[in-house]
Amino acid sequence: DMDLIRNPSADYGLDLPVKIKFNDRTVYQSEVENATVHFGYSSSIGMLEEGKCDQVPIQGALYASDDHKRLLLNELVRISGLMTINERLMSPQFLAAKWVMTEDDPSHTSGTSYIQRLRQRYALAVLYYSTTGNSWTNEDFYLTGKHECSWYGITCSNEYSDVVTEINLGGNNLMGTLCDELGELSMLEILNFNNNQGLVGSTIPIKFSDMWSLRELHL
C-alpha cells in the first residue's frame, strides 16, 4: 500500500503535521513538506507498518509482495478489512476469501478484468456463506469453476460483458444476514431476496448505497 501526502503549505515553505492511524494505532506521524509514504504488512505486529512489505500468512500459506495472489488479497482486504477476513473469526468473509485464494479457478481472477471478476465472485461467495448457502433450495454452480453469470439466480448484462446486473434469490431458503460486500456489485439493477423467512435483521447494509444502478430492491 502507498499513501501520497501532498502538503499545500509546502509552496510557502511551511511543514504540515501529519498523523495516519490504522485500527486506532498511529502508523505514521511527522511534519512534512511533501512525502511519499509506503505501508505494508508487518509480520512482527500483524498489521500495517511504515516501510514494511512482509510475506502475508493467510489460510495456511504465505504470500510474497510480488505474488499475483497477494494482489488478490490486497483487494479483498480493501473490500472487507484485514480483521474481518482473519482466520480466527471464521467469518463468511474469511471462508469466501479462502475459497477465492485456494480453491477457485485462477483463470477467473487473471487478465485485464481480474479485479471486476474478483469482486463479483468474492461478493457472491460472501453472500453464499452469510446466508447458509449449503441449505438453499437451489445452489446450482455456486463456489464452482463455472462463470458466476451461470450461478443460480444471477443474471449478467448483455451490454457490459460479465457484469452482474441481477440477483434473484427469492424463495430460496436463505438464512442469516445480508452482507456489505454486495455493495461491490455497483452495476446491479435488480436485487430480490423476497420470501426468505430465515433472513434476519431489519436494516439495509450501508454499502448498498454504492449500488448506484439499483432500481428494484425486494426484501
mmCIF file of C-alpha atoms in Angstrom:
data_model
loop_
_atom_site.group_PDB
_atom_site.id
_atom_site.type_symbol
_atom_site.label_atom_id
_atom_site.label_comp_id
_atom_site.label_asym_id
_atom_site.label_seq_id
_atom_site.Cartn_x
_atom_site.Cartn_y
_atom_site.Cartn_z
ATOM 1 C CA ASP A 1 0.000 0.000 0.000
ATOM 2 C CA MET A 2 1.103 3.567 -0.592
ATOM 3 C CA ASP A 3 -0.227 6.901 0.593
ATOM 4 C CA LEU A 4 0.863 10.091 -1.152
ATOM 5 C CA ILE A 5 0.911 13.085 1.169
ATOM 6 C CA ARG A 6 0.861 16.439 -0.606
ATOM 7 C CA ASN A 7 1.243 19.468 1.628
ATOM 8 C CA PRO A 8 -0.208 22.611 0.011
ATOM 9 C CA SER A 9 1.629 24.677 2.622
ATOM 10 C CA ALA A 10 4.946 23.498 1.155
ATOM 11 C CA ASP A 11 4.529 26.118 -1.553
ATOM 12 C CA TYR A 12 5.051 28.668 1.212
ATOM 13 C CA GLY A 13 7.923 26.844 2.923
ATOM 14 C CA LEU A 14 5.750 25.514 5.739
ATOM 15 C CA ASP A 15 5.727 21.993 7.193
ATOM 16 C CA LEU A 16 2.437 20.268 7.862
ATOM 17 C CA PRO A 17 1.945 17.937 10.860
ATOM 18 C CA VAL A 18 0.592 14.620 9.587
ATOM 19 C CA LYS A 19 -0.736 11.675 11.566
ATOM 20 C CA ILE A 20 -2.049 8.479 9.944
ATOM 21 C CA LYS A 21 -3.930 5.946 12.068
ATOM 22 C CA PHE A 22 -4.976 2.392 11.252
ATOM 23 C CA ASN A 23 -7.274 0.439 13.586
ATOM 24 C CA ASP A 24 -6.737 3.136 16.255
ATOM 25 C CA ARG A 25 -2.955 2.738 16.053
ATOM 26 C CA THR A 26 -0.714 5.544 14.794
ATOM 27 C CA VAL A 27 1.360 4.187 11.891
ATOM 28 C CA TYR A 28 2.871 7.482 10.763
ATOM 29 C CA GLN A 29 3.422 10.835 12.446
ATOM 30 C CA SER A 30 5.714 13.590 11.237
ATOM 31 C CA GLU A 31 5.924 17.162 9.994
ATOM 32 C CA VAL A 32 6.440 17.158 6.237
ATOM 33 C CA GLU A 33 6.574 19.355 3.195
ATOM 34 C CA ASN A 34 5.935 16.622 0.641
ATOM 35 C CA ALA A 35 6.305 12.927 1.274
ATOM 36 C CA THR A 36 5.540 9.582 -0.296
ATOM 37 C CA VAL A 37 4.930 7.112 2.496
ATOM 38 C CA HIS A 38 4.909 3.366 1.850
ATOM 39 C CA PHE A 39 2.923 0.993 4.045
ATOM 40 C CA GLY A 40 2.690 -2.756 4.023
ATOM 41 C CA TYR A 41 2.047 -5.796 6.170
ATOM 42 C CA SER A 42 4.409 -6.210 9.124
ATOM 43 C CA SER A 43 4.743 -9.769 10.407
ATOM 44 C CA SER A 44 6.103 -8.548 13.753
ATOM 45 C CA ILE A 45 2.952 -6.618 14.701
ATOM 46 C CA GLY A 46 0.401 -8.312 12.421
ATOM 47 C CA MET A 47 -0.842 -5.139 10.737
ATOM 48 C CA LEU A 48 0.229 -2.201 8.568
ATOM 49 C CA GLU A 49 3.525 -0.506 9.303
ATOM 50 C CA GLU A 50 5.561 2.126 7.506
ATOM 51 C CA GLY A 51 8.323 0.778 5.283
ATOM 52 C CA LYS A 52 7.260 -2.881 5.592
ATOM 53 C CA CYS A 53 6.118 -5.375 2.988
ATOM 54 C CA ASP A 54 6.477 -8.807 4.608
ATOM 55 C CA GLN A 55 5.003 -12.055 3.397
ATOM 56 C CA VAL A 56 1.375 -12.352 4.490
ATOM 57 C CA PRO A 57 0.215 -15.563 6.208
ATOM 58 C CA ILE A 58 -3.399 -16.432 5.481
ATOM 59 C CA GLN A 59 -5.257 -19.719 5.082
ATOM 60 C CA GLY A 60 -2.082 -21.637 5.890
ATOM 61 C CA ALA A 61 0.019 -20.087 3.106
ATOM 62 C CA LEU A 62 2.489 -17.219 2.764
ATOM 63 C CA TYR A 63 2.038 -14.625 0.021
ATOM 64 C CA ALA A 64 5.009 -12.514 -1.051
ATOM 65 C CA SER A 65 4.613 -8.928 -2.224
ATOM 66 C CA ASP A 66 5.241 -9.889 -5.866
ATOM 67 C CA ASP A 67 2.825 -12.846 -5.854
ATOM 68 C CA HIS A 68 -0.318 -12.389 -8.002
ATOM 69 C CA LYS A 69 -2.384 -13.789 -5.151
ATOM 70 C CA ARG A 70 -1.013 -11.006 -2.944
ATOM 71 C CA LEU A 71 -2.718 -8.561 -5.317
ATOM 72 C CA LEU A 72 -5.946 -10.509 -4.869
ATOM 73 C CA LEU A 73 -5.525 -10.489 -1.111
ATOM 74 C CA ASN A 74 -4.908 -6.728 -1.109
ATOM 75 C CA GLU A 75 -8.202 -6.229 -2.931
ATOM 76 C CA LEU A 76 -10.104 -8.489 -0.517
ATOM 77 C CA VAL A 77 -8.658 -6.556 2.437
ATOM 78 C CA ARG A 78 -9.715 -3.308 0.771
ATOM 79 C CA ILE A 79 -13.273 -4.645 0.455
ATOM 80 C CA SER A 80 -13.760 -6.289 3.856
ATOM 81 C CA GLY A 81 -10.873 -5.186 6.090
ATOM 82 C CA LEU A 82 -7.972 -7.216 7.431
ATOM 83 C CA MET A 83 -9.614 -8.232 10.716
ATOM 84 C CA THR A 84 -12.855 -9.322 9.020
ATOM 85 C CA ILE A 85 -11.079 -11.972 6.952
ATOM 86 C CA ASN A 86 -8.783 -13.054 9.774
ATOM 87 C CA GLU A 87 -8.949 -16.835 10.179
ATOM 88 C CA ARG A 88 -9.622 -16.651 13.928
ATOM 89 C CA LEU A 89 -13.068 -15.230 13.194
ATOM 90 C CA MET A 90 -14.133 -17.961 10.729
ATOM 91 C CA SER A 91 -16.424 -15.315 9.271
ATOM 92 C CA PRO A 92 -18.263 -15.596 5.929
ATOM 93 C CA GLN A 93 -15.628 -13.182 4.618
ATOM 94 C CA PHE A 94 -12.815 -15.484 5.724
ATOM 95 C CA LEU A 95 -14.475 -18.524 4.174
ATOM 96 C CA ALA A 96 -15.087 -16.639 0.919
ATOM 97 C CA ALA A 97 -11.501 -15.345 0.875
ATOM 98 C CA LYS A 98 -10.195 -18.870 1.476
ATOM 99 C CA TRP A 99 -12.240 -20.149 -1.456
ATOM 100 C CA VAL A 100 -11.020 -17.379 -3.766
ATOM 101 C CA MET A 101 -7.373 -17.732 -2.727
ATOM 102 C CA THR A 102 -7.028 -21.511 -2.548
ATOM 103 C CA GLU A 103 -9.880 -23.256 -4.368
ATOM 104 C CA ASP A 104 -11.280 -21.035 -7.120
ATOM 105 C CA ASP A 105 -10.121 -21.452 -10.715
ATOM 106 C CA PRO A 106 -7.331 -18.838 -11.098
ATOM 107 C CA SER A 107 -8.397 -18.112 -14.685
ATOM 108 C CA HIS A 108 -11.361 -16.182 -13.268
ATOM 109 C CA THR A 109 -9.108 -13.725 -11.422
ATOM 110 C CA SER A 110 -6.397 -13.107 -14.013
ATOM 111 C CA GLY A 111 -6.172 -10.961 -17.126
ATOM 112 C CA THR A 112 -7.198 -7.352 -17.653
ATOM 113 C CA SER A 113 -10.600 -7.633 -15.922
ATOM 114 C CA TYR A 114 -9.461 -9.685 -12.933
ATOM 115 C CA ILE A 115 -10.414 -7.026 -10.351
ATOM 116 C CA GLN A 116 -14.007 -6.901 -11.568
ATOM 117 C CA ARG A 117 -14.287 -10.688 -11.664
ATOM 118 C CA LEU A 118 -12.643 -10.996 -8.240
ATOM 119 C CA ARG A 119 -15.070 -8.524 -6.676
ATOM 120 C CA GLN A 120 -18.076 -10.315 -8.160
ATOM 121 C CA ARG A 121 -17.018 -13.833 -7.236
ATOM 122 C CA TYR A 122 -15.922 -12.791 -3.755
ATOM 123 C CA ALA A 123 -19.111 -10.793 -3.043
ATOM 124 C CA LEU A 124 -21.329 -13.670 -4.186
ATOM 125 C CA ALA A 125 -19.257 -16.146 -2.160
ATOM 126 C CA VAL A 126 -19.689 -13.990 0.960
ATOM 127 C CA LEU A 127 -23.440 -13.887 0.259
ATOM 128 C CA TYR A 128 -23.448 -17.684 -0.005
ATOM 129 C CA TYR A 129 -21.660 -18.191 3.312
ATOM 130 C CA SER A 130 -23.521 -15.436 5.197
ATOM 131 C CA THR A 131 -26.924 -16.876 4.255
ATOM 132 C CA THR A 132 -26.146 -20.601 4.773
ATOM 133 C CA GLY A 133 -25.810 -21.408 1.087
ATOM 134 C CA ASN A 134 -25.499 -25.151 1.639
ATOM 135 C CA SER A 135 -29.120 -25.093 2.853
ATOM 136 C CA TRP A 136 -30.536 -23.117 -0.069
ATOM 137 C CA THR A 137 -33.284 -24.730 -2.111
ATOM 138 C CA ASN A 138 -31.144 -24.228 -5.215
ATOM 139 C CA GLU A 139 -27.409 -23.556 -5.039
ATOM 140 C CA ASP A 140 -26.507 -24.640 -8.569
ATOM 141 C CA PHE A 141 -22.904 -23.844 -9.585
ATOM 142 C CA TYR A 142 -22.042 -21.694 -6.525
ATOM 143 C CA LEU A 143 -18.394 -21.994 -5.482
ATOM 144 C CA THR A 144 -17.520 -23.980 -8.577
ATOM 145 C CA GLY A 145 -15.297 -23.217 -11.539
ATOM 146 C CA LYS A 146 -18.352 -22.122 -13.527
ATOM 147 C CA HIS A 147 -18.613 -18.469 -14.534
ATOM 148 C CA GLU A 148 -20.534 -16.547 -11.869
ATOM 149 C CA CYS A 149 -23.032 -15.424 -14.524
ATOM 150 C CA SER A 150 -24.196 -19.066 -14.671
ATOM 151 C CA TRP A 151 -24.720 -19.399 -10.903
ATOM 152 C CA TYR A 152 -28.354 -19.852 -9.879
ATOM 153 C CA GLY A 153 -30.292 -16.589 -9.673
ATOM 154 C CA ILE A 154 -27.511 -14.492 -11.232
ATOM 155 C CA THR A 155 -28.028 -12.519 -14.436
ATOM 156 C CA CYS A 156 -25.315 -10.596 -16.268
ATOM 157 C CA SER A 157 -25.537 -7.681 -18.658
ATOM 158 C CA ASN A 158 -25.714 -8.185 -22.405
ATOM 159 C CA GLU A 159 -24.263 -4.718 -22.896
ATOM 160 C CA TYR A 160 -21.391 -4.962 -20.409
ATOM 161 C CA SER A 161 -19.829 -8.408 -20.675
ATOM 162 C CA ASP A 162 -19.557 -10.434 -17.471
ATOM 163 C CA VAL A 163 -21.060 -7.719 -15.228
ATOM 164 C CA VAL A 164 -23.683 -8.913 -12.712
ATOM 165 C CA THR A 165 -26.872 -6.862 -13.062
ATOM 166 C CA GLU A 166 -29.474 -9.008 -11.273
ATOM 167 C CA ILE A 167 -29.639 -11.291 -8.250
ATOM 168 C CA ASN A 168 -32.925 -13.183 -7.891
ATOM 169 C CA LEU A 169 -32.849 -15.492 -4.883
ATOM 170 C CA GLY A 170 -36.437 -15.017 -3.760
ATOM 171 C CA GLY A 171 -37.994 -18.005 -2.012
ATOM 172 C CA ASN A 172 -34.685 -19.875 -1.926
ATOM 173 C CA ASN A 173 -34.452 -20.593 1.830
ATOM 174 C CA LEU A 174 -31.753 -18.015 2.595
ATOM 175 C CA MET A 175 -30.970 -17.881 6.325
ATOM 176 C CA GLY A 176 -28.721 -15.364 8.035
ATOM 177 C CA THR A 177 -27.859 -11.748 7.280
ATOM 178 C CA LEU A 178 -27.158 -9.791 4.124
ATOM 179 C CA CYS A 179 -23.556 -8.738 3.669
ATOM 180 C CA ASP A 180 -21.961 -5.360 2.935
ATOM 181 C CA GLU A 181 -19.842 -6.924 0.207
ATOM 182 C CA LEU A 182 -22.801 -6.941 -2.183
ATOM 183 C CA GLY A 183 -22.173 -3.199 -2.453
ATOM 184 C CA GLU A 184 -19.202 -4.109 -4.684
ATOM 185 C CA LEU A 185 -21.727 -5.019 -7.396
ATOM 186 C CA SER A 186 -22.134 -1.398 -8.437
ATOM 187 C CA MET A 187 -23.895 -2.225 -11.730
ATOM 188 C CA LEU A 188 -26.601 -4.263 -10.009
ATOM 189 C CA GLU A 189 -30.076 -3.212 -11.154
ATOM 190 C CA ILE A 190 -32.386 -5.762 -9.518
ATOM 191 C CA LEU A 191 -31.941 -7.418 -6.117
ATOM 192 C CA ASN A 192 -34.606 -9.865 -4.962
ATOM 193 C CA PHE A 193 -34.455 -11.672 -1.613
ATOM 194 C CA ASN A 194 -38.224 -11.792 -1.109
ATOM 195 C CA ASN A 195 -39.893 -14.715 0.702
ATOM 196 C CA ASN A 196 -36.840 -15.869 2.632
ATOM 197 C CA GLN A 197 -38.140 -16.122 6.186
ATOM 198 C CA GLY A 198 -34.732 -17.032 7.575
ATOM 199 C CA LEU A 199 -33.138 -13.683 6.722
ATOM 200 C CA VAL A 200 -32.660 -11.725 9.938
ATOM 201 C CA GLY A 201 -32.169 -8.039 10.646
ATOM 202 C CA SER A 202 -34.316 -5.100 9.647
ATOM 203 C CA THR A 203 -31.663 -2.763 8.272
ATOM 204 C CA ILE A 204 -30.249 -2.500 4.774
ATOM 205 C CA PRO A 205 -26.423 -2.699 4.751
ATOM 206 C CA ILE A 206 -24.916 0.768 4.326
ATOM 207 C CA LYS A 207 -22.763 -0.438 1.415
ATOM 208 C CA PHE A 208 -25.914 -0.990 -0.628
ATOM 209 C CA SER A 209 -25.763 2.768 -1.239
ATOM 210 C CA ASP A 210 -22.821 2.033 -3.591
ATOM 211 C CA MET A 211 -25.208 0.240 -5.951
ATOM 212 C CA TRP A 212 -25.806 3.363 -7.993
ATOM 213 C CA SER A 213 -27.636 1.435 -10.752
ATOM 214 C CA LEU A 214 -30.089 -0.296 -8.380
ATOM 215 C CA ARG A 215 -33.727 0.293 -9.375
ATOM 216 C CA GLU A 216 -35.522 -2.636 -7.712
ATOM 217 C CA LEU A 217 -34.953 -3.971 -4.187
ATOM 218 C CA HIS A 218 -37.156 -6.737 -2.802
ATOM 219 C CA LEU A 219 -36.549 -7.937 0.769
#
